Coordinates of C-alpha atoms and ligand atoms in Angstrom, one line a residue:
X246 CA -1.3 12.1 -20.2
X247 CA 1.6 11.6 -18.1
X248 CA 2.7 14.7 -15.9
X249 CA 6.1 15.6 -14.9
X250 CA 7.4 16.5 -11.4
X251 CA 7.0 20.0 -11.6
X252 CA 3.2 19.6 -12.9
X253 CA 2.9 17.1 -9.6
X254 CA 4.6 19.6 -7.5
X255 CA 1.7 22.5 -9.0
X256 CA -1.2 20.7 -8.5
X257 CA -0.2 19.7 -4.5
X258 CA 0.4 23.8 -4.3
X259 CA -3.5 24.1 -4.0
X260 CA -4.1 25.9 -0.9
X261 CA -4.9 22.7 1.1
X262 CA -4.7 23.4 4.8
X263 CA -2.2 21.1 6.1
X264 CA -0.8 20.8 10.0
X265 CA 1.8 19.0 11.7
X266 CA 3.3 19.9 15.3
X267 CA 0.7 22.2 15.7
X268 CA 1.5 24.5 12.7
X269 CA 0.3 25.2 9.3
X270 CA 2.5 23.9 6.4
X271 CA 2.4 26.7 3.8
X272 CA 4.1 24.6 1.4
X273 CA 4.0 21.0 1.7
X274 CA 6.9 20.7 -1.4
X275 CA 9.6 22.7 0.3
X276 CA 8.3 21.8 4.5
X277 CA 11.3 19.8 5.6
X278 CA 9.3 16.5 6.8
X279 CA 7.4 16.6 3.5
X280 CA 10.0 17.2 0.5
X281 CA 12.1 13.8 0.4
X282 CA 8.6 12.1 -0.2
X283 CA 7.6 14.8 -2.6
X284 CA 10.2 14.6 -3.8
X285 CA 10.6 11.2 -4.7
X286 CA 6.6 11.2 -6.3
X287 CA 8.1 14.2 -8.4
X288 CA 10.9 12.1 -9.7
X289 CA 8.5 8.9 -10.4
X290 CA 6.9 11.1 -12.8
X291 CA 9.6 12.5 -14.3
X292 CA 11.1 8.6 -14.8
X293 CA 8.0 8.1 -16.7
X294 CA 9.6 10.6 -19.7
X295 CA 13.2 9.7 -19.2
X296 CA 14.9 7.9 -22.2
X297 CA 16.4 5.3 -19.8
X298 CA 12.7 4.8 -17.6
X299 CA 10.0 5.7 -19.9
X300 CA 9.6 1.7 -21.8
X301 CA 9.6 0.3 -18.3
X302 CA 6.9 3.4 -16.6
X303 CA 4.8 3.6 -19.5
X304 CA 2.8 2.6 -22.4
X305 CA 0.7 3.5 -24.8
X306 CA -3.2 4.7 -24.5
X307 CA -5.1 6.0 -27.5
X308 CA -1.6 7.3 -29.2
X309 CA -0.2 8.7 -26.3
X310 CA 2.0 7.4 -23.4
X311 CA 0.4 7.1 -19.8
X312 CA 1.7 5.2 -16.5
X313 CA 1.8 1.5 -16.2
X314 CA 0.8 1.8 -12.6
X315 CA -2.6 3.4 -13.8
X316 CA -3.0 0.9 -16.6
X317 CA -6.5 -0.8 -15.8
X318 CA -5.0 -4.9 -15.8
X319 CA -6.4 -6.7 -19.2
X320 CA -3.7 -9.7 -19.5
X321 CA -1.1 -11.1 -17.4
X322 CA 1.7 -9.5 -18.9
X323 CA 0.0 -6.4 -17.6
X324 CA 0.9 -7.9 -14.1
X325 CA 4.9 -8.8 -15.2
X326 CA 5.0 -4.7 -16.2
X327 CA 3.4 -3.6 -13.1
X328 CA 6.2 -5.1 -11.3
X329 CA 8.8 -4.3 -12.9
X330 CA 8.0 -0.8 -12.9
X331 CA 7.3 -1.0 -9.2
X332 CA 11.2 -2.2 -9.3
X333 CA 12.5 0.2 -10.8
X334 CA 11.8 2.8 -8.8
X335 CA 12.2 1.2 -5.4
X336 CA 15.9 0.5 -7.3
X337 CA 15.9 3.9 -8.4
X338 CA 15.1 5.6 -5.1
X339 CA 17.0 2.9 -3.0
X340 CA 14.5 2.5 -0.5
X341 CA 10.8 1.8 -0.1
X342 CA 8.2 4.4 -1.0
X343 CA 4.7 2.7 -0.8
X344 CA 2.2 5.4 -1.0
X345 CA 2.9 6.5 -4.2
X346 CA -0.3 5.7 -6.3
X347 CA 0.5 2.1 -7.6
X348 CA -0.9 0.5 -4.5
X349 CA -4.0 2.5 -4.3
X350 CA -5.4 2.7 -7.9
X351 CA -6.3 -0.8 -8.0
X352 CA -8.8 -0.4 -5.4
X353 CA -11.1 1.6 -8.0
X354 CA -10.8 -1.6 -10.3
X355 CA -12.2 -3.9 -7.8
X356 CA -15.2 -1.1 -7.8
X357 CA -15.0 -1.5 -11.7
X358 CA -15.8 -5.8 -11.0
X359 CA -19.0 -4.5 -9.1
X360 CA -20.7 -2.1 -11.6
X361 CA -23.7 -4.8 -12.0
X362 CA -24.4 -4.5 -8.0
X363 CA -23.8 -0.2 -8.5
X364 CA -26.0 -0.4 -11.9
X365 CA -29.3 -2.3 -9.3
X366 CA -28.4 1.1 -7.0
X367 CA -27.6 3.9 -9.8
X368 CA -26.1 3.0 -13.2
X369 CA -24.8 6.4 -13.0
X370 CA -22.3 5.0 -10.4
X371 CA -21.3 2.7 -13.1
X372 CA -20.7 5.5 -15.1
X373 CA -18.7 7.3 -12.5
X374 CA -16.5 4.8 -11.7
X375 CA -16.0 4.1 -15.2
X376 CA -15.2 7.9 -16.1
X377 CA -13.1 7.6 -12.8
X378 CA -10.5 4.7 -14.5
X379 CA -10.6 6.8 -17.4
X380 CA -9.5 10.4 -15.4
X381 CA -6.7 8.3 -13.8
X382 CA -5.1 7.0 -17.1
X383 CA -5.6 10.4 -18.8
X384 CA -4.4 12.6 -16.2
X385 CA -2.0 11.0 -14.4
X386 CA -3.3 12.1 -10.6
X387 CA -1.5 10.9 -7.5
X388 CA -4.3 8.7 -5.9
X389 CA -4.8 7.6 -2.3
X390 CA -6.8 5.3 -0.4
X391 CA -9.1 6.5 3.0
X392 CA -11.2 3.7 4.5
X393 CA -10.4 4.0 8.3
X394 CA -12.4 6.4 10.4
X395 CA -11.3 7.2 14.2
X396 CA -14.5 4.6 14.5
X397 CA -15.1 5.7 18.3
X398 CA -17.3 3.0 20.7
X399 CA -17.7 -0.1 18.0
X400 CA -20.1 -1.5 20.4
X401 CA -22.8 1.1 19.8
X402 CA -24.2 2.0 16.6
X403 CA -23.0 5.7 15.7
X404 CA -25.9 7.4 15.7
X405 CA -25.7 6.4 19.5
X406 CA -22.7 8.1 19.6
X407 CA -21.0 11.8 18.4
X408 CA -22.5 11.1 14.9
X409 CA -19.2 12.0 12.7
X410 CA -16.9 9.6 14.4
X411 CA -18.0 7.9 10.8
X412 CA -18.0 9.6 8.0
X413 CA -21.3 10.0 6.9
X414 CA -23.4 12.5 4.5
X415 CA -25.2 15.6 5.9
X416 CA -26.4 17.2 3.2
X417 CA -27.7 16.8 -0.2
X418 CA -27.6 19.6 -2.8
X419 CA -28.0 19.7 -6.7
X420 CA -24.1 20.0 -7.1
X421 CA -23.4 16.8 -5.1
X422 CA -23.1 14.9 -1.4
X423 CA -22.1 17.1 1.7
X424 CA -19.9 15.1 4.2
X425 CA -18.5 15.5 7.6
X426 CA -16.4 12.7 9.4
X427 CA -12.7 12.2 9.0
X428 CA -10.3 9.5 7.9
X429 CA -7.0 8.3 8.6
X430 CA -5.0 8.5 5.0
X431 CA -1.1 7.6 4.5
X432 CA 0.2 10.4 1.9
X433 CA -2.8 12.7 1.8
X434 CA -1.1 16.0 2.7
X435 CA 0.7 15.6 -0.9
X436 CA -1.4 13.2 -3.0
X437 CA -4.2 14.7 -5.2
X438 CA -7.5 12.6 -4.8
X439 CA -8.3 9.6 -2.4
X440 CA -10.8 6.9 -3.2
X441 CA -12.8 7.4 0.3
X442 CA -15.4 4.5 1.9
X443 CA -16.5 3.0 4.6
X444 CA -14.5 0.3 6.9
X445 CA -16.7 -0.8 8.7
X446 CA -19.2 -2.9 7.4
X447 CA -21.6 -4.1 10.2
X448 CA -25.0 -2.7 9.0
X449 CA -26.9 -5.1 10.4
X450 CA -30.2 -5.3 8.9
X451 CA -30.2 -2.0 7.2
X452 CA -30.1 -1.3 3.5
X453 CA -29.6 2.4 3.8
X454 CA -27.6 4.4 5.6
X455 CA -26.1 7.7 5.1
X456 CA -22.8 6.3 6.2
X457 CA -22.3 3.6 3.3
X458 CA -20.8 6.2 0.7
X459 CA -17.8 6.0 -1.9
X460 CA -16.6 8.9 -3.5
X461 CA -13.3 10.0 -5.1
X462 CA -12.2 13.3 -3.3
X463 CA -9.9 16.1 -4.5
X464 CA -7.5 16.4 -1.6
X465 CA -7.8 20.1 -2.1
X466 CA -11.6 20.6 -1.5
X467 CA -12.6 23.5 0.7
X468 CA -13.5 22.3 4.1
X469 CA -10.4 19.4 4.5
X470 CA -8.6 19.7 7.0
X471 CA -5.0 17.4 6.9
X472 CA -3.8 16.9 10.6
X473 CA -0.4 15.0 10.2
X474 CA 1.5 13.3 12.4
X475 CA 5.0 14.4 12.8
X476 CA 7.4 13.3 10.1
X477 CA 10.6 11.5 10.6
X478 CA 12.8 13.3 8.7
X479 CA 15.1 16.3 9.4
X480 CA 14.5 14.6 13.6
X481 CA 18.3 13.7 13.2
X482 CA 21.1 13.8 10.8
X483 CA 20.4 11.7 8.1
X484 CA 24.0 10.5 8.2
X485 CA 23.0 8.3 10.9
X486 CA 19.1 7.8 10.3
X487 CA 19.6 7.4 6.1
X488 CA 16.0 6.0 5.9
X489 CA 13.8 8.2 8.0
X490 CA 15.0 11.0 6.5
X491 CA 14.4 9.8 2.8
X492 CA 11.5 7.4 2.7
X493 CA 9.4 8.8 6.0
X494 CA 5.3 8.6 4.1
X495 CA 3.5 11.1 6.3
X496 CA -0.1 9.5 7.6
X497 CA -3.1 12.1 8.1
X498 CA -5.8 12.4 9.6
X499 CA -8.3 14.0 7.3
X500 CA -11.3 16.3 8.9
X501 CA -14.4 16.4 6.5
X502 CA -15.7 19.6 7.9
X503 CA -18.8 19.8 5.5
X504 CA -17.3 19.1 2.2
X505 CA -19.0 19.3 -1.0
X506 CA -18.8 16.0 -3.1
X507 CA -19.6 16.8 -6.9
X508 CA -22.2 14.2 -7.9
X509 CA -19.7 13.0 -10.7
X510 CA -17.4 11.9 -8.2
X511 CA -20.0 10.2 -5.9
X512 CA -19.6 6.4 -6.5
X513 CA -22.0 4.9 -4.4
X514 CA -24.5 6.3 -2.1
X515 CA -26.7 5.0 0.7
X516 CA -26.4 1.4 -0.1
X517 CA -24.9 -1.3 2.4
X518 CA -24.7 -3.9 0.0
X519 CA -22.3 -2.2 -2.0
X520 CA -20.2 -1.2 0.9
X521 CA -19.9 -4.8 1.6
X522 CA -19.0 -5.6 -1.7
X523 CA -16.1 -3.2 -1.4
X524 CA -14.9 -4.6 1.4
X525 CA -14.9 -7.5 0.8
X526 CA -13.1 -7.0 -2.4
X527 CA -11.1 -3.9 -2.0
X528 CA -7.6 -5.6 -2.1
X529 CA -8.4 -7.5 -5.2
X530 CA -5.6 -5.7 -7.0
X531 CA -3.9 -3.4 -4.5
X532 CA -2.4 -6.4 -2.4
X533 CA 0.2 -7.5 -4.8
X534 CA 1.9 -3.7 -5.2
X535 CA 1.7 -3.6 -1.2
X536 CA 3.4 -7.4 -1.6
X537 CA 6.3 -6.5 -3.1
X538 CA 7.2 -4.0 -1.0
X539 CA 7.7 -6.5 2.2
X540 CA 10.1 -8.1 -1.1
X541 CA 12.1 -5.1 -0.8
X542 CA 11.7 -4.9 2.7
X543 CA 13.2 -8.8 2.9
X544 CA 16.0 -7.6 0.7
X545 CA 17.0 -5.0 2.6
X546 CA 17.6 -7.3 5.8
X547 CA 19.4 -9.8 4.0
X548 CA 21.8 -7.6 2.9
X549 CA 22.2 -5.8 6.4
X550 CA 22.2 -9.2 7.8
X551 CA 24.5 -11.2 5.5
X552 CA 27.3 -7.6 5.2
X553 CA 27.4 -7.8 9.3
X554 CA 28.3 -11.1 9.4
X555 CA 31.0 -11.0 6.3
X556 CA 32.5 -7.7 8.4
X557 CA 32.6 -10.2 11.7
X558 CA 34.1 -12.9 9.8
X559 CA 31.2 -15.2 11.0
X560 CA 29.3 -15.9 8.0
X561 CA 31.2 -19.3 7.9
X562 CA 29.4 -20.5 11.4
X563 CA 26.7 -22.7 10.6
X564 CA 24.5 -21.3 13.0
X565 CA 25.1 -18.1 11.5
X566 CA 23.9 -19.8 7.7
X567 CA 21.3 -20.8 9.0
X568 CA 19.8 -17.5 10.4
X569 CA 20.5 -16.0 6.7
X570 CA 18.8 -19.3 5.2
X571 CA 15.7 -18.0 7.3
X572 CA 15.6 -14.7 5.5
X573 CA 16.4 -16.4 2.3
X574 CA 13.2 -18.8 3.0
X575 CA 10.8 -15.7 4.0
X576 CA 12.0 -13.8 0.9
X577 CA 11.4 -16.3 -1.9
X578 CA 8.3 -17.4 0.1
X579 CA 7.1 -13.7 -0.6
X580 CA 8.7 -14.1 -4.3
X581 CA 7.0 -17.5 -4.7
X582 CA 3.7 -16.1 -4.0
X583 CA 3.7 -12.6 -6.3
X584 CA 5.4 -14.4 -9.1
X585 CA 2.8 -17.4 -9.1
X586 CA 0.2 -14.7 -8.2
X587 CA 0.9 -13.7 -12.1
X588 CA 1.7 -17.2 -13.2
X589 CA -1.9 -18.5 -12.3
X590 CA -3.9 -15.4 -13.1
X591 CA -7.1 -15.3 -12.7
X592 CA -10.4 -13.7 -14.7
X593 CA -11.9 -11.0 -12.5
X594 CA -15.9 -11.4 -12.1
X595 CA -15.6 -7.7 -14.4
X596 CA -13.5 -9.1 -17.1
X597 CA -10.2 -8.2 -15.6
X598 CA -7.2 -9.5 -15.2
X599 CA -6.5 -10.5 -11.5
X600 CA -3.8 -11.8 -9.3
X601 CA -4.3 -15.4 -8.3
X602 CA -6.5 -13.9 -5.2
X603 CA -5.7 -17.2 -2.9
X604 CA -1.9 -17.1 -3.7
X605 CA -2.3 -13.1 -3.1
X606 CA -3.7 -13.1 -0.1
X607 CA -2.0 -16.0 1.5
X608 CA 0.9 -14.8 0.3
X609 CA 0.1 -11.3 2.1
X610 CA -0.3 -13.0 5.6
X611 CA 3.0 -14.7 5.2
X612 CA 4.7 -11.6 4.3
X613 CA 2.5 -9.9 7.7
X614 CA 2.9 -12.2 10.2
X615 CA 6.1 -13.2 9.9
X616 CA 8.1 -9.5 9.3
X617 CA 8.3 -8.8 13.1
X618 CA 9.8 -12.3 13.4
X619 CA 12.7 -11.4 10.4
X620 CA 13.6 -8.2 11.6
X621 CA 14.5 -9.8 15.0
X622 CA 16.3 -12.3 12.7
X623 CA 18.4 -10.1 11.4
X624 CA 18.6 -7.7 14.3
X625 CA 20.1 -11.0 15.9
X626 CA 22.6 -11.0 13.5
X627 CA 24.0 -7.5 13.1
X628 CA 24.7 -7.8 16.9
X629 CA 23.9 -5.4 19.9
X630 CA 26.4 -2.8 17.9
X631 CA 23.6 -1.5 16.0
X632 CA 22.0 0.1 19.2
X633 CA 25.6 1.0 20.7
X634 CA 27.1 2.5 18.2
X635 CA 28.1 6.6 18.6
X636 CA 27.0 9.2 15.6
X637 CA 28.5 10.5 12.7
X638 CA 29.6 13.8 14.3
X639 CA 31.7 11.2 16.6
X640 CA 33.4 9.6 14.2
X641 CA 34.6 13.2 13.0
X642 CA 35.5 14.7 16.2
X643 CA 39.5 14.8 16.9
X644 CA 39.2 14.0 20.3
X645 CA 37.2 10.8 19.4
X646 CA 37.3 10.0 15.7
X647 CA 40.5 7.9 16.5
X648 CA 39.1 5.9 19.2
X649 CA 36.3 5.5 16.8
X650 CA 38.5 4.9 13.6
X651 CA 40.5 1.8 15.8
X652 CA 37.7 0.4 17.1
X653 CA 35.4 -0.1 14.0
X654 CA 37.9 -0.5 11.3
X655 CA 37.5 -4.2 11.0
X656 CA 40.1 -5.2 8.0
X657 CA 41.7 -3.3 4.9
X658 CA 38.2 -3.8 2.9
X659 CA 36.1 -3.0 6.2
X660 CA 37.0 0.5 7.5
X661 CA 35.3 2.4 10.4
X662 CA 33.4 4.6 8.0
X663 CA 31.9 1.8 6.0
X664 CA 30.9 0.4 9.1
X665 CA 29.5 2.8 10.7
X666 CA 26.9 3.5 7.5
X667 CA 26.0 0.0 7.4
X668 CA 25.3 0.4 11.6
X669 CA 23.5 3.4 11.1
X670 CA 21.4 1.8 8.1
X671 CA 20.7 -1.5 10.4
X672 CA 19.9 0.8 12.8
X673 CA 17.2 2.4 10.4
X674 CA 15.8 -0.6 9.3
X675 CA 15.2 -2.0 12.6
X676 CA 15.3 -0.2 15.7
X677 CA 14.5 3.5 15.2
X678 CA 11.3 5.4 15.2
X679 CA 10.8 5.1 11.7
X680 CA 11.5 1.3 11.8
X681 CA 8.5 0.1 14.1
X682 CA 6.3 2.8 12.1
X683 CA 6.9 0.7 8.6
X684 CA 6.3 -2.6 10.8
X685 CA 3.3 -1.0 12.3
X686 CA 2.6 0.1 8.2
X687 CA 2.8 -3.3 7.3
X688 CA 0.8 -4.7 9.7
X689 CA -2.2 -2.5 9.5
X690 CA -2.2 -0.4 6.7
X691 CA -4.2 -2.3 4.0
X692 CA -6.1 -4.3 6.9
X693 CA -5.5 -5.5 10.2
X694 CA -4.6 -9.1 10.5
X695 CA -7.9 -10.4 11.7
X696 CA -9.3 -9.1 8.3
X697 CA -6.6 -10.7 5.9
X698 CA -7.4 -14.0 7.6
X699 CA -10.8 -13.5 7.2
X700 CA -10.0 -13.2 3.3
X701 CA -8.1 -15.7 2.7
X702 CA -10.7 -18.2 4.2
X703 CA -12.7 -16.4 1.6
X704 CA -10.7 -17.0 -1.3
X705 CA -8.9 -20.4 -0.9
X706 CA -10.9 -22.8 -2.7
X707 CA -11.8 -25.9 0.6
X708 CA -13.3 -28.3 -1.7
X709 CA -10.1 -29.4 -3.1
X710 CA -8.9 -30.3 0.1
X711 CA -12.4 -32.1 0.9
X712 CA -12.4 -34.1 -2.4
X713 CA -8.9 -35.6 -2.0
X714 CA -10.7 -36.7 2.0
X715 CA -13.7 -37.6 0.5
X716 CA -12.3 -39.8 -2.1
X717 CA -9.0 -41.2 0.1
X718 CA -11.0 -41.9 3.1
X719 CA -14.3 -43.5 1.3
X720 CA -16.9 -41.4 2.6
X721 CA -19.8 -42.0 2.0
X722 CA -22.4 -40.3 -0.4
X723 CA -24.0 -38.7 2.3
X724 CA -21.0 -35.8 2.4
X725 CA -21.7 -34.3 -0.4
X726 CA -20.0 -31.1 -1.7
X727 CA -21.9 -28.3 0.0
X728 CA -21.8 -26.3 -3.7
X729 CA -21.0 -27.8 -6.4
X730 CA -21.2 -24.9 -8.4
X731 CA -19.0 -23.3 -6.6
X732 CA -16.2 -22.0 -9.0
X733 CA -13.2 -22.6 -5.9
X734 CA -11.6 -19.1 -6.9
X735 CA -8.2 -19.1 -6.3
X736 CA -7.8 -22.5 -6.5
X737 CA -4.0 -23.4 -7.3
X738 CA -3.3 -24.9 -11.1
X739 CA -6.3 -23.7 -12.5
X740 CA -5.6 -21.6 -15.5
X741 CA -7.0 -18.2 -16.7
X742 CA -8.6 -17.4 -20.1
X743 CA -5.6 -15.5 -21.3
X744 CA -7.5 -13.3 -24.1
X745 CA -8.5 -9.9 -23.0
X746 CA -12.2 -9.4 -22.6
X747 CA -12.6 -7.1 -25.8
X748 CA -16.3 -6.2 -23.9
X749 CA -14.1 -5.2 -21.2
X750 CA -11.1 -3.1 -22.8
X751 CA -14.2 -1.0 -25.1
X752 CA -16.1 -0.4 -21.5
X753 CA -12.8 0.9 -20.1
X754 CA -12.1 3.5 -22.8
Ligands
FAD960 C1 1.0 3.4 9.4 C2 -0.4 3.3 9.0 C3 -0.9 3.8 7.8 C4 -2.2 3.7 7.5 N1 -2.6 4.2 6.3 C5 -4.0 4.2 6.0 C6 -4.4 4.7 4.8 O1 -3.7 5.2 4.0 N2 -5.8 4.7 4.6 C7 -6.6 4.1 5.4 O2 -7.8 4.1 5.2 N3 -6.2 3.6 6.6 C8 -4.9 3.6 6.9 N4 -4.4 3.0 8.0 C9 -5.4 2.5 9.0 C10 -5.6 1.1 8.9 O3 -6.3 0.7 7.8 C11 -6.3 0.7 10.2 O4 -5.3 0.9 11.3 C12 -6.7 -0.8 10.2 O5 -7.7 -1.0 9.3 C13 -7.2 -1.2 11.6 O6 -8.2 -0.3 12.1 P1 -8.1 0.4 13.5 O7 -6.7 1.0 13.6 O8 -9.2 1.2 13.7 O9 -8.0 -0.8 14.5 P2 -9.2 -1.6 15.2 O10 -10.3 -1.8 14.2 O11 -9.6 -0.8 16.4 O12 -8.6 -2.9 15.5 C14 -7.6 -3.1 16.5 C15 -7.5 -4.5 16.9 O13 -8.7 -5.0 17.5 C16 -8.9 -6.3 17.1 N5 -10.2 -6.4 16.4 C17 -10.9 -5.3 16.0 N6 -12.1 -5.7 15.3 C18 -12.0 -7.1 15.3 C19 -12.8 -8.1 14.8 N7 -14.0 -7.8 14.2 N8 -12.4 -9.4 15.0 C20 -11.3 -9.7 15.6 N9 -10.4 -8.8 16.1 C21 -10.8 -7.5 16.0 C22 -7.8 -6.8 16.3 O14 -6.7 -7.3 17.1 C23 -7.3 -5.5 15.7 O15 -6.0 -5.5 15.2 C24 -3.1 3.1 8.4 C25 -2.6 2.5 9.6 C26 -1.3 2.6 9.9 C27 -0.8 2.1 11.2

């Protein structure tokens, strides 16, 4: 129930046809741009059956042991387990990996919450998505997420347009769904399934359409084609770019040249209420693993930040404090929000256990909109060295290793060589190629910012806000609360039901 690396590494050796700079990859476990991630899924496996890892990566499921990542989320301890197993390997790895299945999975459990709006369409979708969760605990896959299509002209309808700039179904045959489009996917080149749908949800009056579809698809089906953007690593010695060559998750663009879906992997079909209902749900779960990455993320600039201005001997200036007391405040704000996220857990509309989805999602646009600002921060505070500074093969060379060895040994505990790491790191984290990808990544990658606005006006709960007017200004009668009915998800100190549905935990099995 839970694989190893080597049984990872298999399955990915498929005969998928994957590009990047124009070539095909025969081997996306041994390419150069592909193994430090493949690598790093293969050990987040293997940590699952170590003696040291295995209590924090796994539990138990029917007798045997599976992944706490794929664990469908019943209490709120599930939650505290989740993260710390999301911890350990981003201590473990010493750097952020995102794509690695514990930020995508939860998307299929917000499909879960809808199975009364699949069972009006199909209760066979129920079924599917239900035998889906299942799959994922009992085999262990590596599961992506594909919603964004190249989209083309969004002011004309697509059918106005080259009809596969969405992705869209073609064909139907007793087997299953044929589909042609494509999709942009973080990870796909080396992941095993993705949970594809649609992104774009404006339908307008139509019920039907050939493009609302859901599916789970083996990234190995005939007829998919992964285009891949070139990787980061092996660019440049990873002495002086330590990150891109480690943590560098390679995005694809996936063609669907005519690919055969098998019915039991359909999970909704022609039906634009329930693509709505995805999106406007999809993040339900996934948010809070995509979250505590920009934690780690926050960490890492802290300690760029705060070891820059110990090696200058200025972390005594006020002014200098004050710039760390600004990353402190952005990191516990991010902390704050995925700890009370658990804290205030709420009861899914499917019997689930969710995050607090207005502390979530808040807390998601906090993390967003402010990272651009914090890396400047702390780019401010490493100083212009971190774009001056010469390579490692400089520091080595006899005619200018010296020069470089007086010039950046600081003190007894600061040499040049520590110095230069740190540079190069700071230099990783902020400035290079790789650094503006992960802020571009965290900016787009779950939804643009527009959209995770849009959901948090969705989930905070207003009428709290416009009871405490109502009452403190002494309005009159007249303003009535537009729903009283309305539950206010989300709405800060209201507590969960914390006993597992039962219903729920048979349904999932
Ligand atoms: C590094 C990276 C990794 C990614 N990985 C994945 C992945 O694994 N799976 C996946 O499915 N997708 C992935 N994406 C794609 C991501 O989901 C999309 O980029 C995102 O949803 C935005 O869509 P778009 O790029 O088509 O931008 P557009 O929809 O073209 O939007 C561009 C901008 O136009 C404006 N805009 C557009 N529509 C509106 C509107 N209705 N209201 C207001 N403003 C609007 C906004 O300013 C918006 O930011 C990834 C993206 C990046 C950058």
């Amino acid at each position: 129930m839970i694989r190893t690396g080597e049984q990872y590494r298999d399955s990915i050796r498929d005969g998928r046809e994957v590009f990047m700079n124009g070539e095909r990859v025969k081997d996306v476990t041994t390419h150069p741009m592909f193994k430090p991630l493949v690598d790093i899924r293969a050990r987040i496996y293997d940590m699952q059956h170590e003696t040291a890892t295995a209590h924090i990566m796994s539990y138990r499921e029917g007798g045997e042991p599976s992944a706490i990542g794929n664990k469908l989320p019943l209490v709120q301890s599930d939650w505290w387990d989740k993260r710390r197993a999301t911890d350990t390997v981003l201590e473990e790895v010493g750097g952020i990996v995102t794509r690695v299945g514990d930020e995508t999975v939860g998307e299929m459990w917000s499909l879960f919450d809808g199975q009364d709006v699949l069972n009006e369409v199909d209760p066979q979708f129920s079924v599917n998505i239900r035998n889906h969760i299942h799959k994922v605990v009992h085999h262990d896959p590596f599961h992506v997420s594909a919603n964004t299509d190249p989209k083309g002209d969004r002011s004309r309808p697509p059918q106005e347009q080259d009809p596969d700039r969405l992705l869209h179904v073609v064909k139907e045959t007793d087997a299953g769904i044929v589909v042609r489009g494509a999709k942009f996917e973080t990870a796909a080149a080396y992941a095993n399934q993705a949970y594809t749908k649609p992104t774009i949800a404006n339908w307008g009056d139509a019920t039907d359409s050939d493009y609302a579809v859901g599916f789970i698809c083996d990234l190995g089906s005939p007829g998919l084609k992964h285009i891949c953007r070139t990787g980061f690593a092996g660019r440049a010695p990873a002495e002086d770019y330590p990150l891109s060559n480690r943590f560098d998750e390679v995005d694809t663009l996936v063609i669907f040249d005519d690919v055969l879906i098998p019915w039991e992997n359909v999970l909704f079909y022609r039906n634009t209420r329930v693509a709505m209902f995805i999106r406007a749900t999809l993040h339900r779960y996934s948010a809070f693993a995509f979250l505590q990455r920009n934690l780690k993320l926050a960490d890492m600039m802290i300690g760029v930040g705060l070891f820059n201005a110990r090696q200058t001997g200025l972390d005594s200036r006020p002014a200098v404090q004050e710039k760390l007391a600004r990353l402190a405040v952005y990191r516990e704000g991010i902390n704050a929000h995925l700890t009370a996220a658990i804290t205030l857990a709420e009861r899914s509309p499917g019997g689930l256990m969710m995050p607090n989805q207005s502390l979530l999602y808040t807390g998601r646009v906090l993390a967003g909109s402010q990272l651009h600002e914090m890396m400047h921060v702390t780019r401010e505070l490493c100083g212009g060295q971190i774009g001056l500074t010469p390579d490692a093969a400089a520091f080595r060379s006899p005619e200018t290793g010296p020069w470089l060895e007086k010039y950046y040994t600081l003190s007894e505990d600061w040499v040049a060589e520590d110095r230069r790491r740190l540079l190069a790191y700071a230099r990783d984290l902020l400035n290079s190629d790789y650094a503006g990808h992960r802020l571009t990544f965290q900016l787009f990658a779950q939804s643009p910012p527009f959209a995770d606005l849009a959901v948090v006006y969705r989930n905070f709960d207003w009428e709290g806000p416009l009871d405490f007017v109502r009452k403190s200004a002494g309005l009159s009668d007249a303003v009535k609360r537009r729903d009283a009915s309305r539950p206010g998800d989300g709405a800060a100190g209201r507590w969960y039901d914390p006993a597992p549905g039962p219903a729920v935990e048979e349904a999932a099995r």
